[in-house]
């Protein structure tokens, strides 16, 4: 695959994640609750991935691998549940900023799990991310809703666990097959939290739930995994990380343009600081990488 095409795939995947908070806010404004939104997203997302999985040869897996993937998928379901709970009481722009704290929370989890200290670059990045989050969320000017903030940070922790675990299990499998089992685990969790009777009702469908459920399933559970799996192998890790960060400005821009949320100049400064905090360790690693590796990445 040509580099420009791979770049486009990863960029579209990141943008897909970025539009979720706006769609959820629109669904809430239309009168749907978190049970209807989260439950229908996973249900119809699972149906879509199941339809794709039918074209995969030999969908069966050994019990151990299937169980591990479904367990990882539970953390995906937990992320969606907590994030959508957060969106009930904080703005879309603040919710995505809280979720984006996974970038430094993941460093801490990785350090604890594998007993390795974070690099100086990652430590400085964490400071920038925390400081940027305080500015971007305007927590200094007015107190944030405690419940929504805790749910948002909980989603960040859950997402960190999902990223760390999913990147270390069954990477040899086709992406659709792997996604199917993980999404099955996520669906199982959501079904426990929200039984089907709470969202698969005629009233919800008559009021237009599918107008939100289908896009949420598509942009959250179908497009990003497939696009990242297709494009990421043809790019350097640094390039993938940079392009993936497009999720944050996408979410903020959508909240401003579509939801008419107002951001102060200090909040925009905070967002810029967050982006610097994300990019800094990538920049440092590219500077310290051996020349041969850099050349190889440039050719990828």
CSV table of C-alpha atoms in Angstrom, one decimal:
chain,number,residue,atom,x,y,z
A,1,UNK,CA,0.0,0.0,0.0
A,2,UNK,CA,1.3,3.5,-0.9
A,3,UNK,CA,2.2,5.7,2.1
A,4,UNK,CA,-0.3,8.4,1.3
A,5,UNK,CA,-3.1,5.9,1.2
A,6,UNK,CA,-2.0,4.4,4.5
A,7,UNK,CA,-1.8,7.8,6.0
A,8,UNK,CA,-5.4,8.6,4.8
A,9,UNK,CA,-6.7,5.4,6.3
A,10,UNK,CA,-5.2,6.1,9.8
A,11,UNK,CA,-6.3,9.7,9.7
A,12,UNK,CA,-9.9,8.7,8.9
A,13,UNK,CA,-9.9,6.2,11.7
A,14,UNK,CA,-8.8,8.8,14.2
A,15,UNK,CA,-11.4,11.3,12.9
A,16,UNK,CA,-14.0,8.6,13.3
A,17,UNK,CA,-13.3,8.3,17.0
A,18,UNK,CA,-13.4,12.1,17.3
A,19,UNK,CA,-17.0,12.5,16.1
A,20,UNK,CA,-18.5,10.1,18.7
A,21,UNK,CA,-18.9,12.6,21.5
A,22,UNK,CA,-20.9,14.9,19.3
A,23,UNK,CA,-23.2,12.1,18.1
A,24,UNK,CA,-23.8,11.0,21.7
A,25,UNK,CA,-24.6,14.6,22.8
A,26,UNK,CA,-27.1,14.9,19.9
A,27,UNK,CA,-28.7,11.6,20.9
A,28,UNK,CA,-29.1,12.8,24.5
A,29,UNK,CA,-30.6,16.1,23.2
A,30,UNK,CA,-33.1,14.0,21.2
A,31,UNK,CA,-34.3,12.4,24.5
A,32,UNK,CA,-32.4,9.1,24.5
A,33,UNK,CA,-30.6,8.0,27.7
A,34,UNK,CA,-27.2,6.3,28.1
A,35,UNK,CA,-28.8,2.8,28.1
A,36,UNK,CA,-30.4,3.4,24.7
A,37,UNK,CA,-27.2,5.0,23.3
A,38,UNK,CA,-24.6,2.7,24.6
A,39,UNK,CA,-26.6,-0.5,24.3
A,40,UNK,CA,-27.7,0.1,20.8
A,41,UNK,CA,-24.2,1.2,19.7
A,42,UNK,CA,-22.7,-2.1,20.8
A,43,UNK,CA,-25.6,-4.2,19.6
A,44,UNK,CA,-25.7,-2.8,16.0
A,45,UNK,CA,-21.9,-2.6,15.9
A,46,UNK,CA,-21.7,-6.3,16.8
A,47,UNK,CA,-24.3,-7.1,14.1
A,48,UNK,CA,-22.1,-5.2,11.6
A,49,UNK,CA,-18.9,-7.0,12.6
A,50,UNK,CA,-20.7,-10.3,12.6
A,51,UNK,CA,-21.9,-9.7,9.1
A,52,UNK,CA,-18.2,-9.0,8.0
A,53,UNK,CA,-17.0,-12.0,10.1
A,54,UNK,CA,-19.3,-14.4,8.1
A,55,UNK,CA,-16.9,-13.8,5.1
A,56,UNK,CA,-13.9,-14.8,7.3
A,57,UNK,CA,-12.7,-18.4,6.8
A,58,UNK,CA,-12.7,-20.5,9.9
A,59,UNK,CA,-14.1,-18.1,12.5
A,60,UNK,CA,-13.5,-20.6,15.3
A,61,UNK,CA,-10.7,-20.1,17.9
A,62,UNK,CA,-9.4,-22.2,20.7
A,63,UNK,CA,-11.1,-21.5,24.0
A,64,UNK,CA,-8.1,-19.8,25.7
A,65,UNK,CA,-7.6,-17.3,22.9
A,66,UNK,CA,-11.3,-16.6,22.5
A,67,UNK,CA,-11.6,-16.1,26.2
A,68,UNK,CA,-8.7,-13.7,26.4
A,69,UNK,CA,-10.0,-11.6,23.5
A,70,UNK,CA,-13.5,-11.4,25.0
A,71,UNK,CA,-12.0,-10.4,28.3
A,72,UNK,CA,-10.1,-7.6,26.6
A,73,UNK,CA,-13.3,-6.6,24.8
A,74,UNK,CA,-15.0,-6.1,28.2
A,75,UNK,CA,-12.6,-3.2,28.8
A,76,UNK,CA,-13.8,-1.7,25.5
A,77,UNK,CA,-17.4,-2.0,26.7
A,78,UNK,CA,-16.4,-0.5,30.0
A,79,UNK,CA,-14.8,2.5,28.2
A,80,UNK,CA,-17.9,3.2,26.2
A,81,UNK,CA,-20.1,2.9,29.3
A,82,UNK,CA,-18.0,5.2,31.4
A,83,UNK,CA,-17.4,7.7,28.6
A,84,UNK,CA,-21.1,8.0,27.8
A,85,UNK,CA,-21.9,8.4,31.5
A,86,UNK,CA,-19.5,11.3,31.6
A,87,UNK,CA,-21.1,12.9,28.6
A,88,UNK,CA,-24.4,13.2,30.5
A,89,UNK,CA,-23.0,15.8,32.9
A,90,UNK,CA,-19.9,17.4,31.2
A,91,UNK,CA,-19.5,19.0,27.8
A,92,UNK,CA,-18.3,17.0,24.8
A,93,UNK,CA,-15.1,19.0,24.6
A,94,UNK,CA,-14.3,18.4,28.3
A,95,UNK,CA,-15.3,14.7,28.1
A,96,UNK,CA,-12.8,14.0,25.2
A,97,UNK,CA,-10.1,15.9,27.1
A,98,UNK,CA,-10.7,13.6,30.2
A,99,UNK,CA,-10.6,10.5,28.0
A,100,UNK,CA,-7.4,11.7,26.3
A,101,UNK,CA,-5.6,11.4,29.7
A,102,UNK,CA,-5.2,7.7,28.7
A,103,UNK,CA,-1.9,8.9,27.1
A,104,UNK,CA,-0.2,9.3,30.4
A,105,UNK,CA,-2.3,6.9,32.4
A,106,UNK,CA,-1.2,4.2,30.0
A,107,UNK,CA,2.5,5.0,30.7
A,108,UNK,CA,1.9,4.5,34.5
A,109,UNK,CA,0.0,1.2,33.9
A,110,UNK,CA,2.8,0.0,31.6
A,111,UNK,CA,5.4,0.9,34.2
A,112,UNK,CA,3.5,-0.9,37.0
A,113,UNK,CA,2.7,-4.0,34.9
A,114,UNK,CA,6.1,-4.5,33.4
A,115,UNK,CA,8.2,-2.9,36.2
A,116,UNK,CA,10.0,-0.3,34.0
A,117,UNK,CA,10.3,3.3,34.8
A,118,UNK,CA,8.9,5.8,32.3
A,119,UNK,CA,11.5,7.8,30.3
A,120,UNK,CA,12.2,11.4,31.0
A,121,UNK,CA,10.3,12.3,27.9
A,122,UNK,CA,7.2,10.4,29.0
A,123,UNK,CA,7.5,12.0,32.5
A,124,UNK,CA,7.6,15.5,31.0
A,125,UNK,CA,4.8,14.5,28.6
A,126,UNK,CA,2.6,13.5,31.6
A,127,UNK,CA,3.2,16.9,33.3
A,128,UNK,CA,2.2,18.7,30.0
A,129,UNK,CA,-0.9,16.6,29.6
A,130,UNK,CA,-2.1,17.2,33.2
A,131,UNK,CA,-1.5,20.9,33.0
A,132,UNK,CA,-3.1,21.1,29.5
A,133,UNK,CA,-6.1,19.2,30.8
A,134,UNK,CA,-6.6,21.7,33.7
A,135,UNK,CA,-6.5,24.6,31.2
A,136,UNK,CA,-8.6,22.9,28.5
A,137,UNK,CA,-11.3,21.8,30.9
A,138,UNK,CA,-11.4,25.2,32.6
A,139,UNK,CA,-11.3,23.4,35.9
A,140,UNK,CA,-9.6,26.5,37.4
A,141,UNK,CA,-12.5,28.8,36.7
A,142,UNK,CA,-15.5,26.7,37.8
A,143,UNK,CA,-15.6,23.3,39.4
A,144,UNK,CA,-16.3,20.4,37.1
A,145,UNK,CA,-19.2,18.0,37.8
A,146,UNK,CA,-17.5,15.4,40.1
A,147,UNK,CA,-19.5,12.5,38.8
A,148,UNK,CA,-18.8,13.3,35.1
A,149,UNK,CA,-15.1,13.9,35.8
A,150,UNK,CA,-14.7,10.6,37.6
A,151,UNK,CA,-16.5,8.8,34.8
A,152,UNK,CA,-14.3,10.5,32.2
A,153,UNK,CA,-11.1,9.6,34.0
A,154,UNK,CA,-12.4,6.1,34.5
A,155,UNK,CA,-13.0,5.8,30.8
A,156,UNK,CA,-9.3,6.9,30.3
A,157,UNK,CA,-8.1,4.1,32.6
A,158,UNK,CA,-10.2,1.5,30.9
A,159,UNK,CA,-9.1,2.6,27.5
A,160,UNK,CA,-5.5,2.4,28.6
A,161,UNK,CA,-6.0,-1.1,29.7
A,162,UNK,CA,-7.7,-2.0,26.4
A,163,UNK,CA,-4.9,-0.5,24.3
A,164,UNK,CA,-2.2,-2.2,26.3
A,165,UNK,CA,-3.9,-5.6,26.3
A,166,UNK,CA,-5.2,-5.7,22.8
A,167,UNK,CA,-1.8,-4.9,21.4
A,168,UNK,CA,-0.3,-8.0,23.1
A,169,UNK,CA,-2.8,-10.7,22.3
A,170,UNK,CA,-3.5,-12.7,19.1
A,171,UNK,CA,-1.8,-10.2,16.8
A,172,UNK,CA,-1.5,-13.0,14.2
A,173,UNK,CA,-5.3,-13.1,13.7
A,174,UNK,CA,-7.1,-11.3,10.9
A,175,UNK,CA,-8.4,-8.0,12.2
A,176,UNK,CA,-12.1,-8.8,11.6
A,177,UNK,CA,-11.8,-12.2,13.4
A,178,UNK,CA,-10.0,-10.6,16.3
A,179,UNK,CA,-12.4,-7.6,16.5
A,180,UNK,CA,-15.4,-10.0,16.4
A,181,UNK,CA,-14.3,-11.8,19.6
A,182,UNK,CA,-13.3,-8.6,21.4
A,183,UNK,CA,-16.6,-6.9,20.4
A,184,UNK,CA,-18.5,-10.0,21.6
A,185,UNK,CA,-16.9,-9.5,25.1
A,186,UNK,CA,-17.8,-5.8,25.0
A,187,UNK,CA,-21.4,-6.6,24.0
A,188,UNK,CA,-21.7,-9.1,26.8
A,189,UNK,CA,-20.6,-6.4,29.4
A,190,UNK,CA,-23.0,-3.8,27.9
A,191,UNK,CA,-25.9,-6.3,27.9
A,192,UNK,CA,-25.3,-6.9,31.6
A,193,UNK,CA,-25.3,-3.2,32.4
A,194,UNK,CA,-28.2,-2.5,30.0
A,195,UNK,CA,-30.4,-5.5,29.3
A,196,UNK,CA,-31.9,-5.5,25.8
A,197,UNK,CA,-35.3,-4.6,27.1
A,198,UNK,CA,-33.9,-1.2,28.1
A,199,UNK,CA,-33.0,-0.1,24.5
A,200,UNK,CA,-34.6,-2.5,22.0
A,201,UNK,CA,-38.0,-1.1,22.4
A,202,UNK,CA,-40.5,0.0,19.7
A,203,UNK,CA,-40.7,3.5,21.3
A,204,UNK,CA,-36.9,4.0,20.8
A,205,UNK,CA,-37.0,3.0,17.2
A,206,UNK,CA,-40.1,5.0,16.5
A,207,UNK,CA,-38.3,8.1,17.9
A,208,UNK,CA,-35.3,7.6,15.6
A,209,UNK,CA,-32.7,5.7,17.7
A,210,UNK,CA,-31.2,4.1,14.6
A,211,UNK,CA,-30.2,7.5,13.4
A,212,UNK,CA,-27.7,7.5,16.2
A,213,UNK,CA,-27.0,3.8,16.9
A,214,UNK,CA,-25.9,3.0,13.4
A,215,UNK,CA,-23.4,5.9,13.1
A,216,UNK,CA,-22.1,5.2,16.6
A,217,UNK,CA,-21.5,1.5,15.8
A,218,UNK,CA,-19.9,2.4,12.6
A,219,UNK,CA,-17.6,5.1,13.8
A,220,UNK,CA,-16.7,3.5,17.1
A,221,UNK,CA,-16.5,-0.3,16.4
A,222,UNK,CA,-16.1,-0.8,12.7
A,223,UNK,CA,-14.2,1.9,10.9
A,224,UNK,CA,-11.3,2.7,13.3
A,225,UNK,CA,-10.1,-0.9,13.9
A,226,UNK,CA,-10.3,-1.8,10.2
A,227,UNK,CA,-8.7,1.4,9.0
A,228,UNK,CA,-5.9,1.3,11.6
A,229,UNK,CA,-5.2,-2.3,10.8
A,230,UNK,CA,-5.0,-1.6,7.1
A,231,UNK,CA,-2.9,1.6,7.3
A,232,UNK,CA,-0.7,1.3,10.5
A,233,UNK,CA,1.6,-1.5,9.2
A,234,UNK,CA,2.7,0.7,6.3
A,235,UNK,CA,3.7,3.7,8.6
A,236,UNK,CA,6.2,4.2,11.3
A,237,UNK,CA,4.8,4.0,14.9
A,238,UNK,CA,5.5,7.7,15.3
A,239,UNK,CA,3.4,8.6,12.3
A,240,UNK,CA,0.6,6.5,13.5
A,241,UNK,CA,0.6,8.2,16.9
A,242,UNK,CA,0.7,11.6,15.4
A,243,UNK,CA,-2.2,10.8,13.1
A,244,UNK,CA,-4.1,9.2,15.9
A,245,UNK,CA,-4.0,12.4,17.9
A,246,UNK,CA,-6.4,13.9,15.3
A,247,UNK,CA,-9.2,12.5,17.5
A,248,UNK,CA,-8.8,15.3,20.0
A,249,UNK,CA,-9.1,18.3,17.7
A,250,UNK,CA,-11.8,16.6,15.7
A,251,UNK,CA,-13.9,16.2,18.9
A,252,UNK,CA,-13.3,19.7,20.0
A,253,UNK,CA,-14.1,21.3,16.6
A,254,UNK,CA,-17.3,19.2,16.2
A,255,UNK,CA,-18.4,20.3,19.7
A,256,UNK,CA,-17.9,24.0,18.8
A,257,UNK,CA,-19.3,23.9,15.2
A,258,UNK,CA,-22.2,21.4,15.7
A,259,UNK,CA,-23.1,21.6,19.4
A,260,UNK,CA,-22.3,25.3,19.7
A,261,UNK,CA,-20.1,24.8,22.7
A,262,UNK,CA,-18.0,27.9,23.6
A,263,UNK,CA,-14.3,27.5,24.5
A,264,UNK,CA,-12.3,30.3,26.1
A,265,UNK,CA,-8.8,31.2,24.7
A,266,UNK,CA,-7.2,29.5,27.7
A,267,UNK,CA,-9.0,26.3,26.8
A,268,UNK,CA,-7.6,26.4,23.3
A,269,UNK,CA,-4.1,27.0,24.8
A,270,UNK,CA,-4.7,23.9,27.0
A,271,UNK,CA,-5.6,21.8,23.9
A,272,UNK,CA,-2.4,22.9,22.2
A,273,UNK,CA,-0.4,22.0,25.3
A,274,UNK,CA,-2.0,18.5,25.3
A,275,UNK,CA,-1.1,18.0,21.7
A,276,UNK,CA,2.5,19.1,22.5
A,277,UNK,CA,2.5,16.6,25.4
A,278,UNK,CA,1.4,13.8,23.0
A,279,UNK,CA,3.9,14.6,20.3
A,280,UNK,CA,6.9,15.4,22.5
A,281,UNK,CA,7.9,11.8,23.4
A,282,UNK,CA,7.4,10.8,19.7
A,283,UNK,CA,9.7,13.6,18.7
A,284,UNK,CA,12.3,12.6,21.3
A,285,UNK,CA,12.2,8.9,20.3
A,286,UNK,CA,12.7,9.8,16.6
A,287,UNK,CA,15.7,12.0,17.5
A,288,UNK,CA,17.3,9.2,19.6
A,289,UNK,CA,16.5,6.3,17.3
A,290,UNK,CA,19.3,4.8,15.3
A,291,UNK,CA,19.8,6.2,11.8
A,292,UNK,CA,19.1,2.8,10.3
A,293,UNK,CA,15.7,2.6,12.0
A,294,UNK,CA,14.8,6.2,10.9
A,295,UNK,CA,15.7,5.4,7.3
A,296,UNK,CA,13.6,2.2,7.5
A,297,UNK,CA,10.6,4.1,8.9
A,298,UNK,CA,10.9,6.7,6.2
A,299,UNK,CA,10.6,4.0,3.6
A,300,UNK,CA,7.6,2.4,5.3
